[in-house]
Short mmCIF file of C-alpha atoms and ligand atoms in Angstrom, two decimals:
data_model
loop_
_atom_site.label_atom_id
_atom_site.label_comp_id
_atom_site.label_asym_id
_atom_site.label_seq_id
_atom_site.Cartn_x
_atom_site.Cartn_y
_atom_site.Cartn_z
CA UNK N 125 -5.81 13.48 6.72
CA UNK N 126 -6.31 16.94 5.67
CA UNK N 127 -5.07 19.28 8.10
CA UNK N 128 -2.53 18.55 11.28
CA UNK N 129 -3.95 20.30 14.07
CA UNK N 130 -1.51 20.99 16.86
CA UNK N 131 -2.90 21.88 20.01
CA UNK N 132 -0.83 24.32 21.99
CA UNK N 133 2.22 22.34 23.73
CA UNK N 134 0.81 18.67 24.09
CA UNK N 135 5.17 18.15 24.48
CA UNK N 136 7.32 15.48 23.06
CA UNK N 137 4.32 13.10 21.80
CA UNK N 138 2.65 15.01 19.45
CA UNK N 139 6.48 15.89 18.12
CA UNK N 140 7.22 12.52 17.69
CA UNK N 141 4.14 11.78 15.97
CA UNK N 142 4.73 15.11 13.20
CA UNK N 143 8.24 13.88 12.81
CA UNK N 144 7.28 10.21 11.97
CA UNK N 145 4.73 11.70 9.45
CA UNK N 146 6.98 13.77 7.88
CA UNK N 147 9.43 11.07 7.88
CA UNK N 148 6.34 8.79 6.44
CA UNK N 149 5.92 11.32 4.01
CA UNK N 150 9.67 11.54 2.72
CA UNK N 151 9.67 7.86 2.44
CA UNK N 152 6.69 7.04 -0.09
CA UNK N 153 8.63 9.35 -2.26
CA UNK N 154 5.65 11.93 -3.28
CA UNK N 155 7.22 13.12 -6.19
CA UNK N 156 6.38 16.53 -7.89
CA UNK N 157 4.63 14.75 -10.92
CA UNK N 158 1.78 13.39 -8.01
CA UNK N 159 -1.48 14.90 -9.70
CA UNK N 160 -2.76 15.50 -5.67
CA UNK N 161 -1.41 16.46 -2.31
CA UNK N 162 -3.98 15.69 0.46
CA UNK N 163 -1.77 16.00 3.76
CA UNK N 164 0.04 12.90 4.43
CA UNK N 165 -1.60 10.36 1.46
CA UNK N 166 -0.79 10.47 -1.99
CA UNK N 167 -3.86 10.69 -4.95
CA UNK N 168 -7.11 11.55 -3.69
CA UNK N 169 -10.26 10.20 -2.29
CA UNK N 170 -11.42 8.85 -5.86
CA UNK N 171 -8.34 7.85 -7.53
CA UNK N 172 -9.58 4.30 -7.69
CA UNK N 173 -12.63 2.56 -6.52
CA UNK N 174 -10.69 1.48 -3.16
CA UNK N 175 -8.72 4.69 -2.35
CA UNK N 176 -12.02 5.71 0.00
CA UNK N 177 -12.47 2.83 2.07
CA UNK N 178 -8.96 3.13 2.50
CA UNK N 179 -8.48 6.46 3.21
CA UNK N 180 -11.34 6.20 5.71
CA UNK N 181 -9.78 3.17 7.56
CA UNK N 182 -5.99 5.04 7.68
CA UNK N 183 -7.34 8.11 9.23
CA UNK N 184 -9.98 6.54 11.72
CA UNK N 185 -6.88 4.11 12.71
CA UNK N 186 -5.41 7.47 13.56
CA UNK N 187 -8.10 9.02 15.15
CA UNK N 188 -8.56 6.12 17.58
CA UNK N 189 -4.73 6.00 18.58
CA UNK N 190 -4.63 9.89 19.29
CA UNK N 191 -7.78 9.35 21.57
CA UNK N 192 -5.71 6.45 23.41
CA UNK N 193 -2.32 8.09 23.26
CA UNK N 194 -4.47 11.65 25.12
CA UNK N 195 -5.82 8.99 28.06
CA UNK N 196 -2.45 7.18 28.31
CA UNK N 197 -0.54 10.78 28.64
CA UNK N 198 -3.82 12.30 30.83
CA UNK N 199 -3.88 9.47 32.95
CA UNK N 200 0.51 8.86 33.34
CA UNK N 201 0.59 12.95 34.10
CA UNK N 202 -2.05 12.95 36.78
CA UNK N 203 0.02 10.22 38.21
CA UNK N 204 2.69 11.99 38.59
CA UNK N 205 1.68 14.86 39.95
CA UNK N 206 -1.00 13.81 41.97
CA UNK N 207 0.90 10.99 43.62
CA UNK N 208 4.59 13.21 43.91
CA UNK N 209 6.41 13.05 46.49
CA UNK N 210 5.92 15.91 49.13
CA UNK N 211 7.96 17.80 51.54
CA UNK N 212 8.85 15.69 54.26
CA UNK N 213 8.05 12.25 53.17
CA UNK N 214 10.40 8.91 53.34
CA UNK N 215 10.75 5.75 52.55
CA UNK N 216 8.52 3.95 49.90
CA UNK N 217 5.18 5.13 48.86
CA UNK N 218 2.24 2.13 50.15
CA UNK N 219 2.62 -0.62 47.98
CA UNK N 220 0.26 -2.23 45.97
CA UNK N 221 0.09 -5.88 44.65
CA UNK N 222 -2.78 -8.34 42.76
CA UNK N 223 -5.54 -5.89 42.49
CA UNK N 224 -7.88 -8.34 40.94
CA UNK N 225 -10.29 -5.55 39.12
CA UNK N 226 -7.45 -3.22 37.93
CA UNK N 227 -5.79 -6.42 36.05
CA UNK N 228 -9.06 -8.00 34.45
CA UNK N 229 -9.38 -4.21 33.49
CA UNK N 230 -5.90 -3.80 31.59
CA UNK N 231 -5.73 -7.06 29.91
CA UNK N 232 -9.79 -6.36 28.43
CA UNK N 233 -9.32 -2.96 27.58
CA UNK N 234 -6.50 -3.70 24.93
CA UNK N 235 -8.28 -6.74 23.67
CA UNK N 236 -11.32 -4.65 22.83
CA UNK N 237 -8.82 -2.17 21.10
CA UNK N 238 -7.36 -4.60 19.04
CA UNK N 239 -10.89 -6.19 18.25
CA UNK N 240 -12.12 -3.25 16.69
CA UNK N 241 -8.96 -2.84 14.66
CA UNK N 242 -9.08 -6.04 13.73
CA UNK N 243 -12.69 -5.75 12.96
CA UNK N 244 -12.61 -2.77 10.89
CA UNK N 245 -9.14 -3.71 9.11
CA UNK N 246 -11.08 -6.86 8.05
CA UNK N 247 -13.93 -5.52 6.64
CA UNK N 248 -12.16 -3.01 4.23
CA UNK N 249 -9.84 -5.42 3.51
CA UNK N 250 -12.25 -8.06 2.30
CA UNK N 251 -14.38 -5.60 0.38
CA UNK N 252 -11.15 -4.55 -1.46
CA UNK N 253 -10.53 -7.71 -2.26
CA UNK N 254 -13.56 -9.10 -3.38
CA UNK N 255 -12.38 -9.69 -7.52
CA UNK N 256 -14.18 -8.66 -9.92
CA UNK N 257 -16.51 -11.63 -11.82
CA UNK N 258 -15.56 -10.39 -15.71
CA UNK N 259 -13.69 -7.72 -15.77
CA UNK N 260 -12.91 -5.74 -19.17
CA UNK N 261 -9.38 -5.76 -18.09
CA UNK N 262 -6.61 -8.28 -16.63
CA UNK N 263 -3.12 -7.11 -16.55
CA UNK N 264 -0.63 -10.15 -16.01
CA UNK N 265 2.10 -8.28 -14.20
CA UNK N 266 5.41 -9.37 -14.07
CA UNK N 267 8.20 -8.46 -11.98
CA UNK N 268 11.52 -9.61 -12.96
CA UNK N 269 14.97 -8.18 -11.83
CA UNK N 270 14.46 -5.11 -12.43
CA UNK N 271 11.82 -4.15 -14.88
CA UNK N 272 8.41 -4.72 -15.39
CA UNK N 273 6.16 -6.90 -18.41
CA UNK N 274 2.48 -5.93 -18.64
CA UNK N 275 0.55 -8.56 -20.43
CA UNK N 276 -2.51 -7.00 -21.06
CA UNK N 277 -6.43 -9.05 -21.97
CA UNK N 278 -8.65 -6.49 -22.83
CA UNK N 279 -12.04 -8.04 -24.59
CA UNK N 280 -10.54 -11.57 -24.91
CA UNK N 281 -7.12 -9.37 -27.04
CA UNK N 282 -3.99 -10.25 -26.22
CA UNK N 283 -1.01 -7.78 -26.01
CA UNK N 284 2.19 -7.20 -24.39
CA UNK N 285 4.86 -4.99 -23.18
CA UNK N 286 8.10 -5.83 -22.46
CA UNK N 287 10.00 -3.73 -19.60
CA UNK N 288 13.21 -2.87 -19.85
CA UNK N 289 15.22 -1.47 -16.69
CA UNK N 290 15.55 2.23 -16.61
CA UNK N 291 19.01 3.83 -16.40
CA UNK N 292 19.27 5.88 -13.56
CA UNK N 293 21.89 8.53 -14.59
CA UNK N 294 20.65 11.40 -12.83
CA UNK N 295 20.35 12.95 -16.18
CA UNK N 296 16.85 14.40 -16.88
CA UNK N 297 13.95 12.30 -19.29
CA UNK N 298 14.60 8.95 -17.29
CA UNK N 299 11.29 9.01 -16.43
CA UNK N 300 9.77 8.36 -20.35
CA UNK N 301 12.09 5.64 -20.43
CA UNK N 302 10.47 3.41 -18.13
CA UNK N 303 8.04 1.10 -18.76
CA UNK N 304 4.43 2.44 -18.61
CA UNK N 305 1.61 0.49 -17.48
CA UNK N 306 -1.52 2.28 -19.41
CA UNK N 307 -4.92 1.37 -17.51
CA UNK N 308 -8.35 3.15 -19.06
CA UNK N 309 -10.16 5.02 -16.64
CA UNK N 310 -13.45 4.12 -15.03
CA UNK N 311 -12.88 -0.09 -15.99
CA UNK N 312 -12.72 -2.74 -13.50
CA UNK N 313 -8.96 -4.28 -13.87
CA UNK N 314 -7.58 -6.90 -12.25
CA UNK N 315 -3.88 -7.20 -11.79
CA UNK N 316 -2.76 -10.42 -11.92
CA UNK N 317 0.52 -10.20 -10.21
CA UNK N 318 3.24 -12.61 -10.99
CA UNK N 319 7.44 -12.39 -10.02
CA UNK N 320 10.10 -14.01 -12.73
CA UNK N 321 12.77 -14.76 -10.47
CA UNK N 322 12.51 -13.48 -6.34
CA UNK N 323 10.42 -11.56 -4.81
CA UNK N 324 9.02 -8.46 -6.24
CA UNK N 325 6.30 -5.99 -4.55
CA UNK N 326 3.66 -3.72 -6.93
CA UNK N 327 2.92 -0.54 -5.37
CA UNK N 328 1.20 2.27 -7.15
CA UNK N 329 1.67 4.74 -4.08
CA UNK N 330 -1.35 6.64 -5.30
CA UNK N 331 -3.62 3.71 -5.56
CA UNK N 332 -2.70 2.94 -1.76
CA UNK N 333 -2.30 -0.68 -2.27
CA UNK N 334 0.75 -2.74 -2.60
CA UNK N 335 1.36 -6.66 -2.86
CA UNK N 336 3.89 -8.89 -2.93
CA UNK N 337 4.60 -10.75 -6.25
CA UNK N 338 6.07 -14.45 -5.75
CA UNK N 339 7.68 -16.76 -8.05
CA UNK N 340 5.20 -19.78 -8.31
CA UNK N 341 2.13 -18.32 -7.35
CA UNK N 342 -0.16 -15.19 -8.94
CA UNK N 343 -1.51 -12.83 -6.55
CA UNK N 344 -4.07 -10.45 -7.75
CA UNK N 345 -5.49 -6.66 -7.13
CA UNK N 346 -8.97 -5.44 -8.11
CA UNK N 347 -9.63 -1.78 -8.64
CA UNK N 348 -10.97 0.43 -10.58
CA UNK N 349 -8.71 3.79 -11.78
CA UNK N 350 -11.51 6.52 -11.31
CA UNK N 351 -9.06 10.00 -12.36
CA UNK N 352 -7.17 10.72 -15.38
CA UNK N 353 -3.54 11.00 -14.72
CA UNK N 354 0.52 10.30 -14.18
CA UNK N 355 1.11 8.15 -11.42
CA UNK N 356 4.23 6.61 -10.08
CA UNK N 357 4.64 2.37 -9.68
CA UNK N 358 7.35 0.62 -8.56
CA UNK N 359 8.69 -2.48 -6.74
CA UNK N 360 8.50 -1.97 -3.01
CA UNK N 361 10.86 -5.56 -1.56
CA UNK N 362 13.97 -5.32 -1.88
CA UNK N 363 14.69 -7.92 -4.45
CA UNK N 364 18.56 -7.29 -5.48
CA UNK N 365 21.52 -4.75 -6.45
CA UNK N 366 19.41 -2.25 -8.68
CA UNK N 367 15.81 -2.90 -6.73
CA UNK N 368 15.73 1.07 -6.53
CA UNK N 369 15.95 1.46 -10.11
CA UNK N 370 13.08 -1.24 -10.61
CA UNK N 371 10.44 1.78 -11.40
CA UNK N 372 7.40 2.17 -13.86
CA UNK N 373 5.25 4.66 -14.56
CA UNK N 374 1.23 4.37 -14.79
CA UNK N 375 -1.19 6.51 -17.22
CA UNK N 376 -4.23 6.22 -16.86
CA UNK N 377 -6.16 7.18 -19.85
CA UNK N 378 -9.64 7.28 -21.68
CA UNK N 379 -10.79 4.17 -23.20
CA UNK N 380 -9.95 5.54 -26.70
CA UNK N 381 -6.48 6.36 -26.13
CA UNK N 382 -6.34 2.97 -24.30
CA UNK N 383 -7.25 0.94 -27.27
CA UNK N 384 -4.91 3.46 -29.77
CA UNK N 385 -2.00 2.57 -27.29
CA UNK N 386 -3.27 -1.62 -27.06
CA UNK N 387 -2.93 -1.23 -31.10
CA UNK N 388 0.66 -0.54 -31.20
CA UNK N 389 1.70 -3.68 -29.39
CA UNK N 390 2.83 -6.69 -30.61
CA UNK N 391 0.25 -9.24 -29.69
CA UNK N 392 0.45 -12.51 -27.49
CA UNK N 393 1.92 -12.94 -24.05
CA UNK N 394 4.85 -12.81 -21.91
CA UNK N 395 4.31 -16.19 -19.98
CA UNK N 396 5.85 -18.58 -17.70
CA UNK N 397 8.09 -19.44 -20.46
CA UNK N 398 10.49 -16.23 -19.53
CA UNK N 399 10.48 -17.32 -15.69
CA UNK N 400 13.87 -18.03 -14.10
CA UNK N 401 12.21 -21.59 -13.63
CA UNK N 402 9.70 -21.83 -15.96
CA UNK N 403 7.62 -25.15 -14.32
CA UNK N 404 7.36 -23.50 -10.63
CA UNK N 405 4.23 -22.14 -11.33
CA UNK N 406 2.61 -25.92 -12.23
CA UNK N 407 4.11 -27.21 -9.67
CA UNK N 408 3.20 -24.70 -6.51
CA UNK N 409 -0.09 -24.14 -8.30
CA UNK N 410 -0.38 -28.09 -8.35
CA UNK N 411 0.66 -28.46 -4.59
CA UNK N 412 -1.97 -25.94 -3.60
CA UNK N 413 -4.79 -27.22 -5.68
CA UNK N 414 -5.56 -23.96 -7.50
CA UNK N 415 -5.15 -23.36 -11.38
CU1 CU F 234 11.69 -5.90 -7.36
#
């Protein structure tokens, strides 16, 4: 959303709803490195192939609960001062009880609502997720307490890099410590997303998609990085003691520096075999019938 229109003193409601997106905005951590500032979402538009659809889906889900929330506070004010109490009155207003119409009214109206929510939610959801068929890229990520290893396939070759967990000191140049996940820009990559231990989360704030990684079974992200750039990654479930310092750092990058960076890593994979339990994956995988 792009601009945050106030509109004269609309009271508490429209308060409440700047503080929680300020407070929205301290919490996904927009650091100064963050290429774009667009109001209250982090990257832009294009970052990747999804960020649109997105985008579009957060800010219409907005634009529908403002219209509701102006009814609801039209509708509760009218009540009150149309139905006040005046000078001279006692007792108890007339009561009211089973209006038939008025209830079949309030229990379809909010099933509609949540229909078209649920509706539109759907359909960006399953066009996000729709994998790619042969992508030039799959990233095996692994979370692991509390770094990062990016196995990268790019063109059927194999590399890897192996995270290490940053050291939060408060000193400056942390950030080049941590482990960088390089992705070349304008190539369909699919994250295949895989935990070591517990429960890990990959969020690239920017990208404005996050998903849970879980021991035993690979979960997977398609997109495609569409701008050049810095972007900040990092696990987002609180999986132990130094979960906060469980941060990586993602560059995305032409295809030739992509390959010149592929070329000075060691080649092969970081499998299963570094897993706290190595065998969960066969044997989840088995129980569920997939690979
Ligand atoms: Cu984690």
């Amino acid at each position: 959303m792009s601009s945050h229109k106030r509109t004269g003193s609309r009271g508490r409601a429209l308060k409440s709803v700047a503080l929680a997106s300020a407070a929205a905005l301290v919490f996904s951590a927009c650091s100064e490195e963050q290429p774009v500032q667009r109001g209250w979402l982090p990257g832009s538009r294009d970052t990747t192939s999804n960020t649109a659809e997105i985008t579009d889906l957060w800010v219409n889900s907005w634009i529908a609960a403002l219209i509701v929330g102006l009814i609801t506070w039209a509708l509760m004010l009218w009540c009150m001062v149309a139905y006040r109490r005046r000078k001279g009155e006692t007792g108890y207003p007339r009561q009211l009880a089973y209006n038939v119409p008025l209830e079949i009214m309030y229990t379809i109206v909010p099933l509609v609502m949540v229909g078209v929510l649920f509706f539109y939610t759907n359909e960006v959801q399953r066009s996000v997720d729709e994998p790619y068929t042969d992508p030039d890229l799959v990233v095996d990520v692994r979370g692991k307490q509390w770094a990062w290893d990016f196995n990268y396939n790019y063109d059927g070759e194999e590399r890897y890099f192996a995270g290490v967990q940053a050291e939060l000191t408060g000193e400056e140049g942390v950030r080049e410590t941590l482990p960088t996940l390089y992705l070349p820009v304008d190539q369909p990559v699919t994250f295949e997303l895989n935990a070591r231990d517990v429960i890990h989360s990959f969020w690239i704030p920017a990208f404005l998609q996050k998903r849970d990684m879980i021991p035993g079974r690979t979960n997977e992200i398609h997109l495609t990085p569409q701008e050049l750039g810095s972007f900040d990654g990092k696990c987002a479930e609180l999986c132990g003691e130094y979960h906060s310092e469980m941060l990586f750092n993602v560059e995305v990058v032409t295809e030739e520096e992509f390959r010149d960076y592929l070329e000075t890593l060691p080649e092969g994979q970081l499998g299963d075999e570094y897993d706290r339990n190595p065998n969960l994956h066969e044997n989840v995988a088995g129980t569920e019938g997939d690979d």
